[in-house]
mmCIF file of C-alpha atoms and ligand atoms in Angstrom:
data_model
loop_
_atom_site.group_PDB
_atom_site.id
_atom_site.type_symbol
_atom_site.label_atom_id
_atom_site.label_comp_id
_atom_site.label_asym_id
_atom_site.label_seq_id
_atom_site.Cartn_x
_atom_site.Cartn_y
_atom_site.Cartn_z
ATOM 1 C CA UNK A 1 -39.771 -78.647 120.344
ATOM 2 C CA UNK A 2 -42.617 -79.163 117.862
ATOM 3 C CA UNK A 3 -43.688 -82.445 116.458
ATOM 4 C CA UNK A 4 -41.349 -81.542 113.526
ATOM 5 C CA UNK A 5 -38.404 -81.945 115.563
ATOM 6 C CA UNK A 6 -37.195 -78.200 115.708
ATOM 7 C CA UNK A 7 -38.256 -75.189 117.793
ATOM 8 C CA UNK A 8 -41.245 -73.321 116.522
ATOM 9 C CA UNK A 9 -40.061 -70.456 114.249
ATOM 10 C CA UNK A 10 -36.553 -71.871 113.701
ATOM 11 C CA UNK A 11 -35.589 -73.426 110.407
ATOM 12 C CA UNK A 12 -33.177 -76.211 110.344
ATOM 13 C CA UNK A 13 -30.383 -75.205 108.152
ATOM 14 C CA UNK A 14 -27.097 -76.568 106.760
ATOM 15 C CA UNK A 15 -24.107 -74.288 106.171
ATOM 16 C CA UNK A 16 -21.650 -75.514 103.539
ATOM 17 C CA UNK A 17 -18.200 -74.081 103.474
ATOM 18 C CA UNK A 18 -14.781 -75.026 101.733
ATOM 19 C CA UNK A 19 -12.298 -72.762 103.820
ATOM 20 C CA UNK A 20 -11.812 -70.111 106.111
ATOM 21 C CA UNK A 21 -15.598 -69.985 107.135
ATOM 22 C CA UNK A 22 -16.072 -66.176 108.267
ATOM 23 C CA UNK A 23 -19.399 -66.109 106.866
ATOM 24 C CA UNK A 24 -20.412 -69.342 108.466
ATOM 25 C CA UNK A 25 -19.589 -67.819 111.822
ATOM 26 C CA UNK A 26 -21.311 -64.661 111.301
ATOM 27 C CA UNK A 27 -24.529 -66.828 110.692
ATOM 28 C CA UNK A 28 -23.778 -68.860 113.674
ATOM 29 C CA UNK A 29 -23.429 -65.936 115.633
ATOM 30 C CA UNK A 30 -26.385 -64.339 114.559
ATOM 31 C CA UNK A 31 -28.488 -67.391 115.309
ATOM 32 C CA UNK A 32 -26.981 -67.443 118.594
ATOM 33 C CA UNK A 33 -27.812 -64.203 119.333
ATOM 34 C CA UNK A 34 -31.347 -64.452 118.267
ATOM 35 C CA UNK A 35 -31.021 -62.317 115.017
ATOM 36 C CA UNK A 36 -31.411 -65.156 112.538
ATOM 37 C CA UNK A 37 -34.465 -67.698 112.966
ATOM 38 C CA UNK A 38 -32.332 -70.961 112.127
ATOM 39 C CA UNK A 39 -31.423 -74.052 114.001
ATOM 40 C CA UNK A 40 -28.203 -74.661 112.429
ATOM 41 C CA UNK A 41 -28.040 -78.512 112.149
ATOM 42 C CA UNK A 42 -24.656 -78.875 110.627
ATOM 43 C CA UNK A 43 -21.551 -77.149 108.878
ATOM 44 C CA UNK A 44 -20.346 -79.618 106.194
ATOM 45 C CA UNK A 45 -17.038 -78.996 104.463
ATOM 46 C CA UNK A 46 -15.978 -80.839 101.239
ATOM 47 C CA UNK A 47 -12.559 -80.243 102.180
ATOM 48 C CA UNK A 48 -11.190 -82.116 105.570
ATOM 49 C CA UNK A 49 -8.662 -79.405 106.109
ATOM 50 C CA UNK A 50 -10.989 -76.394 106.077
ATOM 51 C CA UNK A 51 -10.066 -74.182 109.012
ATOM 52 C CA UNK A 52 -13.721 -73.322 109.292
ATOM 53 C CA UNK A 53 -14.515 -76.841 110.818
ATOM 54 C CA UNK A 54 -12.639 -76.109 113.869
ATOM 55 C CA UNK A 55 -14.489 -72.541 114.171
ATOM 56 C CA UNK A 56 -17.691 -74.213 113.912
ATOM 57 C CA UNK A 57 -16.707 -76.839 116.694
ATOM 58 C CA UNK A 58 -15.656 -73.987 118.860
ATOM 59 C CA UNK A 59 -19.018 -72.521 118.447
ATOM 60 C CA UNK A 60 -20.878 -75.822 119.338
ATOM 61 C CA UNK A 61 -22.026 -76.538 116.002
ATOM 62 C CA UNK A 62 -21.977 -80.072 114.663
ATOM 63 C CA UNK A 63 -19.679 -80.607 111.638
ATOM 64 C CA UNK A 64 -19.220 -83.041 108.999
ATOM 65 C CA UNK A 65 -16.784 -83.626 106.000
ATOM 66 C CA UNK A 66 -17.843 -84.978 102.732
ATOM 67 C CA UNK A 67 -14.748 -85.078 100.784
ATOM 68 C CA UNK A 68 -15.495 -84.650 97.079
ATOM 69 C CA UNK A 69 -12.334 -86.398 96.171
ATOM 70 C CA UNK A 70 -13.617 -89.561 97.242
ATOM 71 C CA UNK A 71 -16.706 -89.798 94.624
ATOM 72 C CA UNK A 72 -16.107 -90.581 91.160
ATOM 73 C CA UNK A 73 -18.620 -87.948 89.901
ATOM 74 C CA UNK A 74 -20.081 -84.508 90.848
ATOM 75 C CA UNK A 75 -23.535 -86.323 90.832
ATOM 76 C CA UNK A 76 -22.483 -88.897 93.500
ATOM 77 C CA UNK A 77 -20.966 -86.309 95.530
ATOM 78 C CA UNK A 78 -24.520 -84.317 95.500
ATOM 79 C CA UNK A 79 -26.705 -87.196 95.779
ATOM 80 C CA UNK A 80 -24.438 -87.992 98.958
ATOM 81 C CA UNK A 81 -24.694 -84.276 100.106
ATOM 82 C CA UNK A 82 -28.310 -83.995 99.960
ATOM 83 C CA UNK A 83 -28.834 -87.419 101.827
ATOM 84 C CA UNK A 84 -26.654 -86.408 104.590
ATOM 85 C CA UNK A 85 -28.668 -83.101 104.799
ATOM 86 C CA UNK A 86 -31.670 -84.770 104.576
ATOM 87 C CA UNK A 87 -31.039 -87.367 107.249
ATOM 88 C CA UNK A 88 -30.370 -84.477 109.772
ATOM 89 C CA UNK A 89 -33.789 -82.836 108.736
ATOM 90 C CA UNK A 90 -32.125 -79.707 106.855
ATOM 91 C CA UNK A 91 -34.792 -77.549 105.391
ATOM 92 C CA UNK A 92 -32.581 -74.855 104.055
ATOM 93 C CA UNK A 93 -29.048 -74.378 102.930
ATOM 94 C CA UNK A 94 -26.556 -71.439 103.020
ATOM 95 C CA UNK A 95 -23.431 -71.706 101.074
ATOM 96 C CA UNK A 96 -20.440 -69.643 102.638
ATOM 97 C CA UNK A 97 -17.432 -70.033 100.646
ATOM 98 C CA UNK A 98 -18.360 -73.488 99.197
ATOM 99 C CA UNK A 99 -16.199 -74.037 96.225
ATOM 100 C CA UNK A 100 -18.082 -76.663 94.493
ATOM 101 C CA UNK A 101 -20.724 -76.081 91.572
ATOM 102 C CA UNK A 102 -24.093 -77.765 92.804
ATOM 103 C CA UNK A 103 -25.689 -80.046 90.130
ATOM 104 C CA UNK A 104 -29.433 -80.422 89.594
ATOM 105 C CA UNK A 105 -29.082 -83.740 91.317
ATOM 106 C CA UNK A 106 -28.918 -81.757 94.472
ATOM 107 C CA UNK A 107 -30.678 -78.732 93.732
ATOM 108 C CA UNK A 108 -33.688 -80.506 92.594
ATOM 109 C CA UNK A 109 -33.855 -81.754 96.016
ATOM 110 C CA UNK A 110 -33.608 -78.339 97.675
ATOM 111 C CA UNK A 111 -35.403 -76.304 94.931
ATOM 112 C CA UNK A 112 -35.591 -72.624 95.901
ATOM 113 C CA UNK A 113 -34.017 -73.379 99.373
ATOM 114 C CA UNK A 114 -30.433 -72.680 98.699
ATOM 115 C CA UNK A 115 -28.389 -69.215 98.999
ATOM 116 C CA UNK A 116 -25.066 -67.939 98.181
ATOM 117 C CA UNK A 117 -22.994 -65.057 99.024
ATOM 118 C CA UNK A 118 -20.673 -63.655 96.403
ATOM 119 C CA UNK A 119 -18.182 -60.746 96.827
ATOM 120 C CA UNK A 120 -19.244 -58.744 93.859
ATOM 121 C CA UNK A 121 -22.274 -56.864 92.641
ATOM 122 C CA UNK A 122 -23.860 -59.530 90.328
ATOM 123 C CA UNK A 123 -24.223 -59.839 87.493
ATOM 124 C CA UNK A 124 -20.679 -58.270 87.313
ATOM 125 C CA UNK A 125 -17.759 -60.388 88.423
ATOM 126 C CA UNK A 126 -19.098 -64.222 88.757
ATOM 127 C CA UNK A 127 -17.167 -66.961 89.533
ATOM 128 C CA UNK A 128 -13.554 -66.983 91.077
ATOM 129 C CA UNK A 129 -11.531 -64.024 92.347
ATOM 130 C CA UNK A 130 -14.594 -61.476 92.124
ATOM 131 C CA UNK A 131 -12.374 -58.865 93.654
ATOM 132 C CA UNK A 132 -9.614 -59.133 91.451
ATOM 133 C CA UNK A 133 -11.991 -58.978 88.546
ATOM 134 C CA UNK A 134 -13.320 -55.832 89.894
ATOM 135 C CA UNK A 135 -9.978 -54.204 90.459
ATOM 136 C CA UNK A 136 -8.719 -55.265 87.048
ATOM 137 C CA UNK A 137 -11.826 -53.864 85.343
ATOM 138 C CA UNK A 138 -11.730 -50.427 87.133
ATOM 139 C CA UNK A 139 -14.992 -50.291 88.647
ATOM 140 C CA UNK A 140 -15.610 -47.428 91.150
ATOM 141 C CA UNK A 141 -17.992 -49.452 93.377
ATOM 142 C CA UNK A 142 -18.424 -53.078 93.979
ATOM 143 C CA UNK A 143 -19.888 -54.761 96.887
ATOM 144 C CA UNK A 144 -21.606 -58.289 97.615
ATOM 145 C CA UNK A 145 -24.798 -60.084 96.616
ATOM 146 C CA UNK A 146 -26.800 -62.788 98.404
ATOM 147 C CA UNK A 147 -28.748 -64.687 95.941
ATOM 148 C CA UNK A 148 -30.759 -67.897 95.360
ATOM 149 C CA UNK A 149 -28.581 -70.543 93.863
ATOM 150 C CA UNK A 150 -29.806 -71.965 90.462
ATOM 151 C CA UNK A 151 -27.910 -74.297 88.295
ATOM 152 C CA UNK A 152 -25.549 -71.498 86.697
ATOM 153 C CA UNK A 153 -22.461 -70.059 88.368
ATOM 154 C CA UNK A 154 -23.711 -67.068 90.750
ATOM 155 C CA UNK A 155 -26.763 -66.539 88.309
ATOM 156 C CA UNK A 156 -29.874 -67.058 90.692
ATOM 157 C CA UNK A 157 -32.490 -64.290 91.536
ATOM 158 C CA UNK A 158 -30.863 -61.821 93.743
ATOM 159 C CA UNK A 159 -32.055 -61.066 97.459
ATOM 160 C CA UNK A 160 -29.748 -58.577 98.598
ATOM 161 C CA UNK A 161 -26.869 -56.362 97.602
ATOM 162 C CA UNK A 162 -24.491 -54.014 99.482
ATOM 163 C CA UNK A 163 -22.001 -51.664 98.302
ATOM 164 C CA UNK A 164 -18.278 -50.850 98.809
ATOM 165 C CA UNK A 165 -16.397 -48.130 97.105
ATOM 166 C CA UNK A 166 -12.900 -49.115 95.506
ATOM 167 C CA UNK A 167 -10.077 -46.818 96.388
ATOM 168 C CA UNK A 168 -7.369 -45.718 94.123
ATOM 169 C CA UNK A 169 -4.723 -47.444 96.484
ATOM 170 C CA UNK A 170 -6.778 -50.602 96.857
ATOM 171 C CA UNK A 171 -4.963 -53.905 96.376
ATOM 172 C CA UNK A 172 -7.105 -57.307 96.000
ATOM 173 C CA UNK A 173 -6.444 -57.874 99.864
ATOM 174 C CA UNK A 174 -7.466 -54.450 101.191
ATOM 175 C CA UNK A 175 -10.696 -54.519 98.682
ATOM 176 C CA UNK A 176 -11.461 -58.013 99.828
ATOM 177 C CA UNK A 177 -11.239 -57.252 103.490
ATOM 178 C CA UNK A 178 -13.676 -54.361 103.233
ATOM 179 C CA UNK A 179 -16.264 -56.294 101.087
ATOM 180 C CA UNK A 180 -15.768 -59.177 103.787
ATOM 181 C CA UNK A 181 -17.091 -56.762 106.542
ATOM 182 C CA UNK A 182 -20.141 -56.034 104.470
ATOM 183 C CA UNK A 183 -20.740 -59.539 103.708
ATOM 184 C CA UNK A 184 -20.622 -60.526 107.472
ATOM 185 C CA UNK A 185 -23.413 -57.807 107.909
ATOM 186 C CA UNK A 186 -25.485 -58.670 104.762
ATOM 187 C CA UNK A 187 -25.794 -62.448 104.922
ATOM 188 C CA UNK A 188 -27.675 -62.928 108.229
ATOM 189 C CA UNK A 189 -29.936 -59.887 107.151
ATOM 190 C CA UNK A 190 -30.771 -61.537 103.872
ATOM 191 C CA UNK A 191 -31.045 -65.282 105.262
ATOM 192 C CA UNK A 192 -33.293 -64.032 107.924
ATOM 193 C CA UNK A 193 -35.525 -62.262 105.536
ATOM 194 C CA UNK A 194 -35.715 -65.564 103.371
ATOM 195 C CA UNK A 195 -36.319 -67.956 106.578
ATOM 196 C CA UNK A 196 -39.110 -65.724 107.810
ATOM 197 C CA UNK A 197 -40.974 -65.673 104.587
ATOM 198 C CA UNK A 198 -40.544 -61.903 103.954
ATOM 199 C CA UNK A 199 -39.351 -62.439 100.424
ATOM 200 C CA UNK A 200 -41.007 -64.177 97.430
ATOM 201 C CA UNK A 201 -39.493 -64.816 93.889
ATOM 202 C CA UNK A 202 -41.095 -63.332 90.921
ATOM 203 C CA UNK A 203 -39.411 -64.439 87.862
ATOM 204 C CA UNK A 204 -35.854 -63.366 88.136
ATOM 205 C CA UNK A 205 -36.889 -60.747 90.868
ATOM 206 C CA UNK A 206 -36.974 -61.364 94.450
ATOM 207 C CA UNK A 207 -39.763 -59.220 96.235
ATOM 208 C CA UNK A 208 -39.423 -58.067 99.803
ATOM 209 C CA UNK A 209 -42.595 -57.921 101.638
ATOM 210 C CA UNK A 210 -41.546 -54.803 103.432
ATOM 211 C CA UNK A 211 -39.122 -52.957 101.168
ATOM 212 C CA UNK A 212 -37.414 -50.031 102.764
ATOM 213 C CA UNK A 213 -36.851 -48.458 99.258
ATOM 214 C CA UNK A 214 -33.492 -47.317 100.654
ATOM 215 C CA UNK A 215 -29.985 -49.224 100.770
ATOM 216 C CA UNK A 216 -30.514 -51.948 103.294
ATOM 217 C CA UNK A 217 -27.444 -51.001 105.170
ATOM 218 C CA UNK A 218 -24.000 -49.399 105.128
ATOM 219 C CA UNK A 219 -22.502 -47.956 101.989
ATOM 220 C CA UNK A 220 -19.008 -48.280 102.759
ATOM 221 C CA UNK A 221 -16.820 -45.657 101.186
HETATM 222 C C1 LIG B 301 -16.282 -64.842 100.776
HETATM 223 O O1 LIG B 301 -15.844 -63.566 100.273
HETATM 224 C C2 LIG B 301 -17.616 -65.217 99.862
HETATM 225 O O2 LIG B 301 -18.334 -64.178 99.402
HETATM 226 C C3 LIG B 301 -17.036 -66.161 98.925
HETATM 227 O O3 LIG B 301 -16.120 -67.019 99.543
HETATM 228 C C4 LIG B 301 -15.506 -65.959 100.482
HETATM 229 C C5 LIG B 301 -15.830 -67.082 101.624
HETATM 230 O O4 LIG B 301 -15.086 -66.552 102.704
HETATM 231 N N1 LIG B 301 -18.219 -66.810 98.169
HETATM 232 P P1 LIG B 301 -15.329 -67.288 104.135
HETATM 233 O O5 LIG B 301 -14.900 -68.730 103.775
HETATM 234 O O6 LIG B 301 -16.684 -67.207 104.699
HETATM 235 O O7 LIG B 301 -14.393 -66.718 105.087
#
């Protein structure tokens, strides 16, 4: 442990969830296997009944619940959330199925230090039910996006994207399942690049220090 209270090279992070937590698990496992330079200080859910809380506990990660219904305003919730994370020494935040829009009250305190994963190729299909939106629109290719979080909904600078082909017989469930498998691969890779300083934000664009110039990973067909 260094003087800052965390192992050298490991960034203290929090993962925020609202539900199942499968992306959270993929990040925790990546950290435990040494593929992610993160010291996961806490998994926070805004819902006390989120199934992901038990999955985090099984993986020996501390958990906390901050029930948004106990706060009278979005800003009060956001201030309490930022307080909780700062109290635990958190320096970076990964949203993983966190279903609350963060206000500037939170984002100002973690400016440029919040990532999210979205199950579509942004800027297509932001918001809820991205996989259903993709099917209804009729796109032939969709995928997932890891992006920095700004004050909009799914609008921040894009770090990485991976593609998934839409099949004629896809339902929302089958498409979501194939996208999810790619999410579980992409999120640890993108977060690792950010935590180790391999990317920089230039306007709306994110530059990779060592851009391979090819798809980052699997193109799922
Ligand atoms: C994922 O599809 C993610 O892209 C979206 O919400 C879903 C969360 O799933 N933001 P899980 O809780 O990580 O299993």
